[in-house]
Amino acid sequence: MKKVLIITYYWPPAGGAGVQRWLKFAKYLPENGWNPVIFTPENPEAPVQDYTLNSEVPDEAIVKRLKIWEPLNLYKIFTGKSKTSTLNAGFLEEEAANSVAKSISVWIRGNLFIPDAKKYWIKPASKYLINYLKDNPVDLIVSTGPPHTMHVIGNRVSHKTNIPWVADFRDPWTQIDFYDKLKVSRFADLKHRRLERKVLSEADKVVAVGENMATEFKKIVDRDIQVITNGYDKADITTEHIQYPEKFSIVHVGSINADRNHSDFWASLAFCIENVEGFSEDFELILVGKNDVSVTRDIGKYGLSKYVYFISYIPHNEVIAAEQKAAVLYLPLNNTPNAKGILTGKFFEYLASGRPIFAIGPVDGDLAHILKETGTGSISDFEDQEGMKKDLITFYKAFKNKSLTCKSENIKIYERSELTKKMVELFESVL
């Protein structure tokens, strides 16, 4: 059996979206001839804990942990948060924040912590791995980011050990949706871009989760970028009989930050409640996960509070079963410059649920393309309120007629086991 060292910040018992991609690859690697060696922080800052994920780590996996120091407690004190509070990704604020303190802390994050606040792990992690690999050789190294500190570590360790290295990008670097919010100076921007170019140039292979991301990387470095999307695990799909929904339940699973909070969506719901017969009696909106303070404000602004139910978290092994109970699954993308390339991990689990998807985002982006080729739902542009109303009414009428389904064609290529085979082919090509 060959061995691959996987350098990742997110690993069980940490929950959330960042864990899933390489947990699932690791799960299916042994049956494809590769045993995973996981290197991860002993004490990461995880937005949620999900101990059910430990059962998915294969017996063949070796997990090595090393303590990490991050300046997060200083950030919490500076912004008025308690030391025991957790920090959310993507500028999601569940409560109104001290705007001055937040603005200063964001400037510090973008200009002093390059590539990110995990930077102080680079030296100790690199030293640890170089020593570890002397007595415990592996055939290949994979780094997965963000945080992109993992790529810097992968680069250093590969350089010192001459072990081939694959850089896997779950999200972009300087093209990520919140990069323009980091208040980076010209000097800091040059440093971010220099590190990004170094990783993209020196990795033996670069992997992106979508075509648009790959295209943007090719503008930085003239080389082939392999696309291996996120996916769904067929083992997570319940085999129980799914009953037709009693309510017109629109369900969203995951976080909604300010960039995913679209006022036209709330306005469209308010319109349907006021103008579509029966809608107000049948409708409910279920939001599973964390939501930006702007979400709760808009729900109140549009008079939707009595229709909305908040659920803080569902263990991942229950997610698809919860999605299968929905009438429609809601999928808002970030209204940011990189929107065309956004393919959230939950999108592929939505595909597996068999329920129709109501998406908001670019109608010519990667997500829109997959929706069309699989027949799994509709998408309206960010400010296309008329399109949103039309789709909501169409879905509701189908619900009342007991005909609300989706085709779910050609989705097998997004199974985690199939995607792992694709990743292993890439591994073999590197060797």
Coordinates of C-alpha atoms in Angstrom, one line a residue:
M1 CA 0.0 0.0 0.0
K2 CA 1.2 3.5 -0.8
K3 CA 1.0 6.3 1.7
V4 CA -0.1 9.9 1.4
L5 CA 0.5 12.6 4.0
I6 CA -2.5 14.9 4.1
I7 CA -1.9 18.3 5.7
T8 CA -5.2 19.8 6.8
Y9 CA -6.4 22.2 9.5
Y10 CA -9.9 20.6 9.6
W11 CA -10.3 17.1 10.9
P12 CA -12.7 15.3 13.2
P13 CA -14.0 15.9 15.8
A14 CA -14.2 19.3 14.2
G15 CA -17.4 19.7 12.2
G16 CA -18.5 22.0 9.4
A17 CA -17.9 22.1 5.7
G18 CA -14.1 22.3 5.8
V19 CA -13.8 18.7 7.2
Q20 CA -15.8 16.8 4.6
R21 CA -13.7 16.9 1.5
W22 CA -10.6 15.1 2.8
L23 CA -12.4 13.1 5.4
K24 CA -14.3 11.5 2.6
F25 CA -11.2 11.1 0.4
A26 CA -9.4 9.4 3.3
K27 CA -12.4 7.1 3.9
Y28 CA -12.2 5.7 0.4
L29 CA -8.4 5.9 -0.2
P30 CA -7.5 2.5 1.4
E31 CA -9.8 0.6 -1.0
N32 CA -7.9 2.3 -3.8
G33 CA -4.5 1.3 -2.7
W34 CA -3.5 4.3 -0.6
N35 CA -3.3 4.7 3.2
P36 CA -3.8 8.2 4.6
V37 CA -1.5 9.8 7.2
I38 CA -3.3 12.9 8.5
F39 CA -1.4 15.8 10.0
T40 CA -3.6 18.3 11.8
P41 CA -3.6 20.7 14.7
E42 CA -4.2 19.3 18.2
N43 CA -6.2 22.3 19.2
P44 CA -7.8 24.0 16.2
E45 CA -10.4 26.7 16.3
A46 CA -13.4 24.8 15.1
P47 CA -16.8 26.5 14.6
V48 CA -18.6 23.3 15.7
Q49 CA -17.8 19.9 17.1
D50 CA -19.2 16.7 15.5
Y51 CA -18.1 13.6 17.2
T52 CA -20.1 11.4 14.8
L53 CA -17.5 12.1 12.1
N54 CA -14.9 10.1 14.1
S55 CA -16.6 6.9 12.8
E56 CA -15.7 7.8 9.2
V57 CA -12.0 7.9 9.8
P58 CA -10.7 4.6 8.3
D59 CA -8.9 2.1 10.5
E60 CA -5.9 2.3 8.2
A61 CA -5.4 6.1 8.8
I62 CA -2.6 7.4 11.0
V63 CA -3.5 10.7 12.6
K64 CA -0.7 12.9 13.9
R65 CA -1.5 16.1 15.8
L66 CA 0.7 19.0 16.8
K67 CA -0.3 22.0 19.0
I68 CA -0.9 25.2 17.1
W69 CA -0.7 28.8 18.5
E70 CA -3.0 31.2 17.0
P71 CA -3.6 34.9 18.0
L72 CA -7.4 34.2 18.2
N73 CA -7.7 34.8 21.9
L74 CA -6.2 38.3 21.4
Y75 CA -8.7 38.9 18.6
K76 CA -11.6 37.8 20.8
I77 CA -10.6 40.1 23.7
F78 CA -10.0 43.0 21.3
T79 CA -13.5 42.6 19.7
G80 CA -15.3 42.0 23.0
K81 CA -15.8 38.2 22.6
S82 CA -15.3 35.7 25.4
K83 CA -12.4 33.3 25.2
T84 CA -14.7 30.3 25.0
S85 CA -16.6 31.7 22.0
T86 CA -16.1 30.2 18.6
L87 CA -15.2 32.2 15.5
N88 CA -17.1 31.8 12.3
A89 CA -15.7 31.7 8.8
G90 CA -16.5 34.1 6.0
F91 CA -17.1 37.3 8.0
L92 CA -20.3 35.8 9.5
E93 CA -21.4 37.8 12.5
E94 CA -24.3 36.4 14.6
E95 CA -24.5 39.6 16.7
A96 CA -23.8 43.2 15.9
A97 CA -20.1 43.8 16.4
N98 CA -18.0 46.8 17.5
S99 CA -17.3 48.2 14.1
V100 CA -14.1 50.1 15.0
A101 CA -12.5 47.1 16.8
K102 CA -13.6 44.8 14.0
S103 CA -12.2 47.1 11.3
I104 CA -8.8 47.3 13.0
S105 CA -8.7 43.5 13.6
V106 CA -9.6 42.9 9.9
W107 CA -6.7 45.2 8.8
I108 CA -4.3 43.3 11.1
R109 CA -5.6 39.9 9.7
G110 CA -5.1 41.0 6.1
N111 CA -1.8 42.8 6.5
L112 CA 0.1 41.1 9.3
F113 CA -1.1 37.5 9.2
I114 CA 0.0 36.3 5.7
P115 CA -1.3 34.0 4.4
D116 CA -3.6 33.8 7.5
A117 CA -3.7 33.6 11.2
K118 CA -2.4 30.1 11.2
K119 CA 1.1 31.3 10.0
Y120 CA 2.8 30.7 13.3
W121 CA 2.3 27.0 12.7
I122 CA 4.4 27.0 9.6
K123 CA 7.9 26.6 11.2
P124 CA 7.0 24.0 14.0
A125 CA 4.8 22.0 11.7
S126 CA 7.4 21.9 8.9
K127 CA 10.1 20.9 11.4
Y128 CA 7.9 18.2 12.9
L129 CA 7.0 16.7 9.5
I130 CA 10.6 16.7 8.1
N131 CA 11.7 14.8 11.2
Y132 CA 8.7 12.4 11.2
L133 CA 9.2 11.6 7.5
K134 CA 12.8 10.5 8.0
D135 CA 11.6 7.4 9.8
N136 CA 8.1 7.2 8.4
P137 CA 8.3 7.7 4.7
V138 CA 5.3 8.4 2.5
D139 CA 4.9 8.4 -1.3
L140 CA 3.1 11.7 -1.7
I141 CA 2.1 14.9 0.2
V142 CA -1.2 16.7 -0.1
S143 CA -2.0 20.1 1.4
T144 CA -5.5 21.3 1.5
G145 CA -6.6 24.9 2.0
P146 CA -7.8 27.3 3.1
P147 CA -6.3 28.1 5.5
H148 CA -3.5 28.5 2.9
T149 CA -0.8 28.1 5.6
M150 CA -1.3 24.4 4.9
H151 CA 0.1 24.9 1.4
V152 CA 3.1 26.8 2.7
I153 CA 3.8 23.9 5.0
G154 CA 3.4 21.4 2.1
N155 CA 5.7 23.4 0.0
R156 CA 8.5 23.5 2.6
V157 CA 8.2 19.9 3.5
S158 CA 8.2 18.7 -0.1
H159 CA 11.3 20.9 -0.8
K160 CA 13.2 19.5 2.1
T161 CA 12.2 15.8 1.6
N162 CA 11.9 15.7 -2.2
I163 CA 8.5 14.0 -1.8
P164 CA 6.0 15.0 -4.6
W165 CA 3.4 17.4 -3.4
V166 CA -0.2 18.1 -4.5
A167 CA -1.9 21.4 -3.5
D168 CA -5.7 21.1 -3.2
F169 CA -7.8 24.2 -3.2
R170 CA -11.2 24.0 -1.6
D171 CA -11.5 27.8 -2.1
P172 CA -9.4 30.3 -3.9
W173 CA -6.6 32.5 -2.4
T174 CA -6.6 36.1 -3.6
Q175 CA -9.9 35.5 -5.5
I176 CA -11.8 34.3 -2.4
D177 CA -15.0 36.1 -1.8
F178 CA -13.9 38.0 1.3
Y179 CA -10.4 39.0 0.1
D180 CA -11.5 42.6 -0.8
K181 CA -12.7 42.9 2.8
L182 CA -9.3 42.3 4.3
K183 CA -8.2 45.9 3.8
V184 CA -4.8 44.7 2.4
S185 CA -2.2 47.3 1.6
R186 CA -0.3 47.2 -1.7
F187 CA 2.7 45.7 0.1
A188 CA 0.5 43.0 1.8
D189 CA -1.3 42.3 -1.5
L190 CA 2.0 41.7 -3.3
K191 CA 3.1 39.3 -0.5
H192 CA -0.2 37.3 -0.7
R193 CA 0.1 37.1 -4.5
R194 CA 3.8 36.1 -4.3
L195 CA 3.0 33.2 -2.0
E196 CA 0.0 32.2 -4.0
R197 CA 2.1 32.1 -7.2
K198 CA 4.8 30.1 -5.4
V199 CA 2.4 27.4 -4.4
L200 CA 0.7 27.3 -7.8
S201 CA 4.0 27.1 -9.6
E202 CA 5.9 24.7 -7.4
A203 CA 3.3 22.1 -6.5
D204 CA 3.6 18.9 -8.7
K205 CA -0.1 19.1 -9.2
V206 CA -2.7 21.7 -8.4
V207 CA -6.4 20.7 -7.8
A208 CA -9.4 23.1 -7.8
V209 CA -13.0 22.2 -6.9
G210 CA -14.5 24.0 -10.0
E211 CA -13.8 25.1 -13.5
N212 CA -14.0 28.8 -12.9
M213 CA -11.5 28.5 -10.0
A214 CA -9.2 26.5 -12.3
T215 CA -9.5 29.2 -15.0
E216 CA -8.6 32.0 -12.5
F217 CA -5.5 30.0 -11.4
K218 CA -4.4 29.6 -15.0
K219 CA -4.3 33.4 -15.3
I220 CA -1.7 33.4 -12.5
V221 CA 0.4 30.4 -13.7
D222 CA 0.4 28.9 -17.2
R223 CA -0.1 25.3 -16.3
D224 CA -2.7 22.6 -16.1
I225 CA -5.1 22.7 -13.2
Q226 CA -7.0 19.5 -12.4
V227 CA -10.6 19.9 -11.4
I228 CA -12.0 17.5 -8.8
T229 CA -15.3 18.7 -7.4
N230 CA -16.7 18.1 -4.0
G231 CA -19.4 15.4 -3.8
Y232 CA -21.8 13.4 -1.7
D233 CA -21.3 10.0 0.0
K234 CA -23.8 7.4 -1.0
A235 CA -23.4 5.8 2.4
D236 CA -25.0 9.0 3.9
I237 CA -28.2 8.5 2.0
T238 CA -31.0 7.0 3.9
T239 CA -32.8 4.0 2.4
E240 CA -36.0 4.6 4.4
H241 CA -39.2 5.5 2.5
I242 CA -39.4 9.3 2.2
Q243 CA -42.9 10.7 2.7
Y244 CA -44.2 13.5 0.6
P245 CA -43.8 16.8 2.7
E246 CA -46.9 17.9 4.5
K247 CA -45.7 21.5 4.5
F248 CA -44.2 23.6 1.8
S249 CA -40.9 23.6 3.7
I250 CA -38.0 25.5 2.2
V251 CA -34.8 24.3 4.0
H252 CA -31.3 25.7 4.1
V253 CA -28.4 23.8 5.6
G254 CA -25.2 25.6 6.4
S255 CA -24.2 29.1 7.3
I256 CA -25.6 32.3 5.7
N257 CA -23.2 35.2 5.9
A258 CA -23.9 38.7 4.8
D259 CA -22.8 38.0 1.2
R260 CA -25.3 35.1 1.0
N261 CA -28.1 37.1 2.5
H262 CA -30.2 38.4 -0.5
S263 CA -33.0 40.9 0.2
D264 CA -34.8 40.0 -3.0
F265 CA -35.3 36.5 -1.7
W266 CA -37.0 37.7 1.5
A267 CA -39.1 40.2 -0.6
S268 CA -40.1 37.3 -2.9
L269 CA -41.3 35.2 0.0
A270 CA -43.2 38.2 1.4
F271 CA -44.9 38.6 -2.0
C272 CA -45.9 35.0 -2.2
I273 CA -47.4 35.1 1.3
E274 CA -49.4 38.1 0.4
N275 CA -50.5 37.2 -3.1
V276 CA -50.5 33.4 -3.7
E277 CA -53.5 31.6 -2.4
G278 CA -52.7 29.0 0.3
F279 CA -49.0 29.9 0.5
S280 CA -49.1 31.5 3.9
E281 CA -50.9 28.4 5.4
D282 CA -48.5 25.9 3.8
F283 CA -45.1 27.7 4.0
E284 CA -42.3 27.3 6.5
L285 CA -38.6 28.1 6.2
I286 CA -36.1 26.1 8.2
L287 CA -32.6 27.4 8.6
V288 CA -30.1 24.9 9.9
G289 CA -26.8 26.4 10.9
K290 CA -25.4 29.8 11.7
N291 CA -26.8 33.0 10.3
D292 CA -25.4 36.5 10.0
V293 CA -27.2 39.2 12.0
S294 CA -28.4 40.7 8.7
V295 CA -30.4 37.5 8.1
T296 CA -32.5 37.9 11.3
R297 CA -32.9 41.6 10.6
D298 CA -34.3 41.0 7.1
I299 CA -36.6 38.2 8.4
G300 CA -38.1 40.8 10.8
K301 CA -38.1 43.6 8.2
Y302 CA -40.2 41.5 5.7
G303 CA -42.6 40.1 8.4
L304 CA -41.4 36.5 8.1
S305 CA -40.5 35.7 11.7
K306 CA -43.5 33.5 12.4
Y307 CA -42.7 31.3 9.3
V308 CA -39.0 30.7 10.2
Y309 CA -37.5 28.0 12.4
F310 CA -33.8 28.1 13.4
I311 CA -31.8 24.9 14.1
S312 CA -28.3 25.5 15.3
Y313 CA -26.6 22.3 14.0
I314 CA -27.4 18.8 12.8
P315 CA -24.7 16.1 13.0
H316 CA -23.5 15.3 9.5
N317 CA -24.8 11.8 9.5
E318 CA -28.3 13.2 9.8
V319 CA -28.0 16.0 7.2
I320 CA -29.2 14.3 4.0
A321 CA -32.1 12.6 5.9
A322 CA -33.1 16.1 7.1
E323 CA -32.8 17.5 3.6
Q324 CA -35.0 14.7 2.2
K325 CA -37.9 15.9 4.3
A326 CA -37.9 19.3 2.7
A327 CA -40.1 20.4 -0.2
V328 CA -37.4 22.6 -1.6
L329 CA -33.8 23.2 -0.7
Y330 CA -32.6 26.8 -0.7
L331 CA -29.0 27.5 -1.9
P332 CA -27.9 31.1 -1.9
L333 CA -24.4 31.9 -3.3
N334 CA -22.1 34.7 -2.2
N335 CA -22.8 37.9 -4.2
T336 CA -19.1 38.4 -4.7
P337 CA -16.7 38.7 -7.7
N338 CA -15.9 35.0 -7.6
A339 CA -19.5 33.9 -7.6
K340 CA -19.4 32.1 -10.9
G341 CA -16.9 29.6 -9.5
I342 CA -18.5 28.9 -6.1
L343 CA -19.5 25.3 -5.6
T344 CA -20.4 24.8 -2.0
G345 CA -19.9 21.3 -0.4
K346 CA -23.6 21.2 0.6
F347 CA -24.7 21.6 -3.0
F348 CA -23.6 18.1 -3.8
E349 CA -25.4 16.7 -0.8
Y350 CA -28.4 18.6 -2.0
L351 CA -28.1 16.7 -5.3
A352 CA -28.1 13.4 -3.4
S353 CA -31.2 14.3 -1.4
G354 CA -33.5 14.0 -4.4
R355 CA -35.3 17.2 -3.6
P356 CA -35.5 20.2 -6.0
I357 CA -33.0 23.1 -5.4
F358 CA -33.9 26.8 -5.4
A359 CA -30.6 28.6 -6.0
I360 CA -29.6 32.2 -6.2
G361 CA -26.5 33.1 -8.1
P362 CA -24.9 33.6 -11.5
V363 CA -27.0 31.9 -14.2
D364 CA -23.8 31.3 -16.2
G365 CA -21.7 29.9 -13.3
D366 CA -20.4 26.5 -12.4
L367 CA -23.4 25.7 -10.1
A368 CA -25.9 26.7 -12.8
H369 CA -24.2 24.4 -15.3
I370 CA -24.5 21.4 -12.9
L371 CA -28.1 22.2 -12.0
K372 CA -29.0 22.2 -15.7
E373 CA -27.1 19.0 -16.6
T374 CA -28.6 17.1 -13.6
G375 CA -32.1 18.5 -13.8
T376 CA -32.1 19.2 -10.0
G377 CA -33.6 22.7 -9.7
S378 CA -33.7 26.3 -10.8
I379 CA -31.4 29.4 -10.3
S380 CA -32.2 33.1 -10.4
D381 CA -29.6 35.9 -10.6
F382 CA -28.9 37.9 -7.4
E383 CA -31.3 40.8 -8.2
D384 CA -33.8 38.9 -10.3
Q385 CA -36.8 39.2 -8.0
E386 CA -39.3 38.4 -10.7
G387 CA -37.4 35.2 -11.5
M388 CA -37.4 34.2 -7.8
K389 CA -41.1 34.9 -7.5
K390 CA -41.8 32.8 -10.6
D391 CA -39.7 29.9 -9.4
L392 CA -41.2 29.9 -5.9
I393 CA -44.7 29.9 -7.4
T394 CA -43.9 27.1 -9.8
F395 CA -42.5 25.0 -6.9
Y396 CA -45.5 25.8 -4.7
K397 CA -48.0 24.8 -7.4
A398 CA -46.1 21.5 -8.0
F399 CA -46.2 20.9 -4.2
K400 CA -50.0 21.4 -4.2
N401 CA -50.4 19.0 -7.1
K402 CA -48.2 16.4 -5.4
S403 CA -45.8 16.5 -8.3
L404 CA -42.8 18.4 -6.7
T405 CA -39.8 16.2 -7.7
C406 CA -36.5 16.6 -9.6
K407 CA -34.8 14.4 -12.2
S408 CA -31.5 13.9 -10.5
E409 CA -29.8 12.8 -13.7
N410 CA -26.1 12.0 -14.1
I411 CA -25.2 12.6 -10.4
K412 CA -23.2 9.4 -9.9
I413 CA -20.0 11.2 -11.1
Y414 CA -20.3 13.3 -7.9
E415 CA -20.2 10.3 -5.5
R416 CA -17.3 10.5 -3.1
S417 CA -16.1 7.0 -4.0
E418 CA -16.0 7.9 -7.7
L419 CA -14.2 11.2 -7.0
T420 CA -11.6 9.3 -4.8
K421 CA -10.8 7.2 -7.8
K422 CA -10.2 10.3 -9.8
M423 CA -7.9 11.7 -7.1
V424 CA -6.0 8.4 -7.0
E425 CA -5.4 8.6 -10.8
L426 CA -3.9 12.0 -10.2
F427 CA -1.7 10.6 -7.4
E428 CA -0.5 7.9 -9.7
S429 CA 0.2 10.4 -12.5
V430 CA 2.4 12.4 -10.1
L431 CA 4.5 9.3 -9.1

